[in-house]
Amino acid sequence: MISFTIALLALLAGYLLYSKFIERIFGPDDRPTPAVAHSDGVDFVTLPSWKVFMIQFLNIAGTGPIFGAIMGAWYGPVAYLWIIFGCIFAGAVHDYLSGMLSVRHNGANLPFLVGRYLGGKARVVMLVFSVFLLMMVGVVFVYSPALLLKDFGGTTTLWVIVIFAYYILATMLPIDKIIGKFYPVFAFALLFMAVALMVCLFVKMPELPELWSNLDDCNRNTNTAWLGTTGYMAKNPLFPCLFLTIACGAISGFHATQSPLMARCIKSERMGRPIFYGAMITEGVVALIWATVSMYFFYYGGWRECVDAQTANEFIAQFQGGSGKTLIQFFAAPSVVEKVCTGWLGLFGGILAIFGVVAAPITSGDTAFRSARLIIAEALHLDQRSIAKRFYIAIPMFIAAVALLLWQMENPDGFNTVWQWFGWSNQTLAVFTLWTITVYLVQKRKLFVVTLVPALFMTVVCATFLMVSPMAAGIDTSVGYWGSLAVLLIAILWFSAWYHKQTKHNNQ
């Protein structure tokens, strides 16, 4: 519990101190925001700041900080370090500056911002890339809740149809009709679940693996081995897999597609720090809580409080097999949510668990499709005040999404394939966003190192995955890591050359 407590305090200190430092670098002022200057009653709508925060939190969170943290917990307490440093110095900075950059550019979507600062070719790549990623988000977060809802009646296909029908409504209607009314309630429930589990942790004060724990201490208290000594780590090396597994709790490119939604709804630039930076820190806290609960569940027999030994052994065996199948991990994660919530919080916890594994992914899916609609509309210069024009984009978009979903359902390894590449695409999107912000800061003669370092790190993470992942090149890590070093050096040289040219241009 010591490592967990320190990590919790570190996230709080990050918001109180580092967020103000980042805010001073950007320099918010009193100019009219897009919600005020371009109000259209559909997407540009001024909302109360507390409501904007809750919607932003749920938009970027969903089940990401829960499922990702559960899967990341198998790397042990080192997950704490990634959540702390990733969230404070990368993820929250990424979210705040991308959100504020959208505010400064009339609520522009990510592809426009990328094109504005990285060039027209980068904009075209990002347009296709981001729309495809958003569609993958929507498809990924249709199938998993449908599988769970069928236990309450109906078939998986029926629930997929129902969820898609909801997606169409949420995508087409003005943002204050469904999202503005229900999302704050869902966000409150997600936060309440996390806080309740945190209280349980401090009341129980369970023995947990610490950052300084040795393997013998961990193995002595459970019938499972520390994952670093099993086939799982061999198939899923700490670098880069941890940094792709825990994404939404540390840094996630998906957030940069969601922040423009709220950039069109805030009434003052000065609310950007609590809304964008604060929502990411809050998400980091949720991830930290679930990583801690999961470590107790996995390593120190916490499952005994929630489920019988036979079921637990079968569950744990899924991970110990070393298959590297994200499909197994993903569908095991909802089991952890259900067992922990019902075991620790009773009937009310069971209700929260259903929310966590059903409502949260659905709310991520609908805002993903909404963001895709707006990105396409912006690229086509198609005004969205008319519902007919919204249908022009939504109909072909949903047809393509259904085709991807059908392929996923019919292919035995379809979900695993989509999820693996979704994880990589998500972090690659963060790379584009961080480089965009870095170029912006250089051009504005602001302190750019705050995004340059995360941009370099995430560039290497994504490049390493392409080299060492069995789903990509599959190069041995002993060779792949040298390739990663080469990528780092190339990125540094490229930026140095560009920076020298930019500085020379600014001085003329």
Tab-separated table of N, CA, C and O in Angstrom, residues 33-46 264 385:
chain	number	residue	atom	x	y	z
A	33	THR	N	-14.447	32.000	-26.798
A	33	THR	CA	-14.202	30.607	-27.173
A	33	THR	C	-15.094	30.221	-28.350
A	33	THR	O	-16.062	30.921	-28.658
A	34	PRO	N	-14.794	29.113	-29.022
A	34	PRO	CA	-15.635	28.686	-30.153
A	34	PRO	C	-17.102	28.510	-29.780
A	34	PRO	O	-17.988	28.769	-30.605
A	35	ALA	N	-17.378	28.064	-28.541
A	35	ALA	CA	-18.762	27.866	-28.115
A	35	ALA	C	-19.534	29.176	-28.137
A	35	ALA	O	-20.740	29.198	-28.407
A	36	VAL	N	-18.833	30.282	-27.864
A	36	VAL	CA	-19.458	31.601	-27.838
A	36	VAL	C	-19.464	32.220	-29.239
A	36	VAL	O	-20.486	32.731	-29.706
A	37	ALA	N	-18.335	32.130	-29.918
A	37	ALA	CA	-18.185	32.806	-31.215
A	37	ALA	C	-18.893	32.089	-32.356
A	37	ALA	O	-19.273	32.721	-33.342
A	38	HIS	N	-19.055	30.753	-32.241
A	38	HIS	CA	-19.616	29.976	-33.356
A	38	HIS	C	-20.786	29.092	-32.911
A	38	HIS	O	-20.981	28.009	-33.453
A	39	SER	N	-21.555	29.552	-31.968
A	39	SER	CA	-22.669	28.750	-31.448
A	39	SER	C	-23.621	28.346	-32.572
A	39	SER	O	-24.055	29.183	-33.378
A	40	ASP	N	-23.921	27.022	-32.648
A	40	ASP	CA	-24.836	26.544	-33.693
A	40	ASP	C	-25.961	25.674	-33.136
A	40	ASP	O	-26.801	25.179	-33.884
A	41	GLY	N	-25.975	25.455	-31.832
A	41	GLY	CA	-27.035	24.666	-31.222
A	41	GLY	C	-26.928	23.176	-31.452
A	41	GLY	O	-27.791	22.418	-30.998
A	42	VAL	N	-25.868	22.719	-32.137
A	42	VAL	CA	-25.698	21.291	-32.416
A	42	VAL	C	-24.403	20.769	-31.799
A	42	VAL	O	-24.415	19.928	-30.909
A	43	ASP	N	-23.271	21.288	-32.265
A	43	ASP	CA	-21.959	20.877	-31.764
A	43	ASP	C	-21.264	21.987	-30.984
A	43	ASP	O	-20.487	21.708	-30.072
A	44	PHE	N	-21.510	23.237	-31.352
A	44	PHE	CA	-20.962	24.391	-30.635
A	44	PHE	C	-22.020	24.903	-29.658
A	44	PHE	O	-22.880	25.709	-30.013
A	45	VAL	N	-21.960	24.395	-28.448
A	45	VAL	CA	-22.970	24.702	-27.432
A	45	VAL	C	-22.265	24.973	-26.109
A	45	VAL	O	-21.483	24.142	-25.632
A	46	THR	N	-22.510	26.136	-25.512
A	46	THR	CA	-21.906	26.452	-24.219
A	46	THR	C	-22.578	25.630	-23.121
A	46	THR	O	-23.797	25.681	-22.952
A	264	ARG	N	-15.436	22.866	-28.124
A	264	ARG	CA	-16.567	23.595	-28.703
A	264	ARG	C	-17.645	23.924	-27.671
A	264	ARG	O	-18.683	24.471	-28.021
A	385	ARG	N	-25.336	21.885	-39.392
A	385	ARG	CA	-26.571	22.356	-38.759
A	385	ARG	C	-27.782	21.562	-39.244
A	385	ARG	O	-28.723	21.306	-38.489
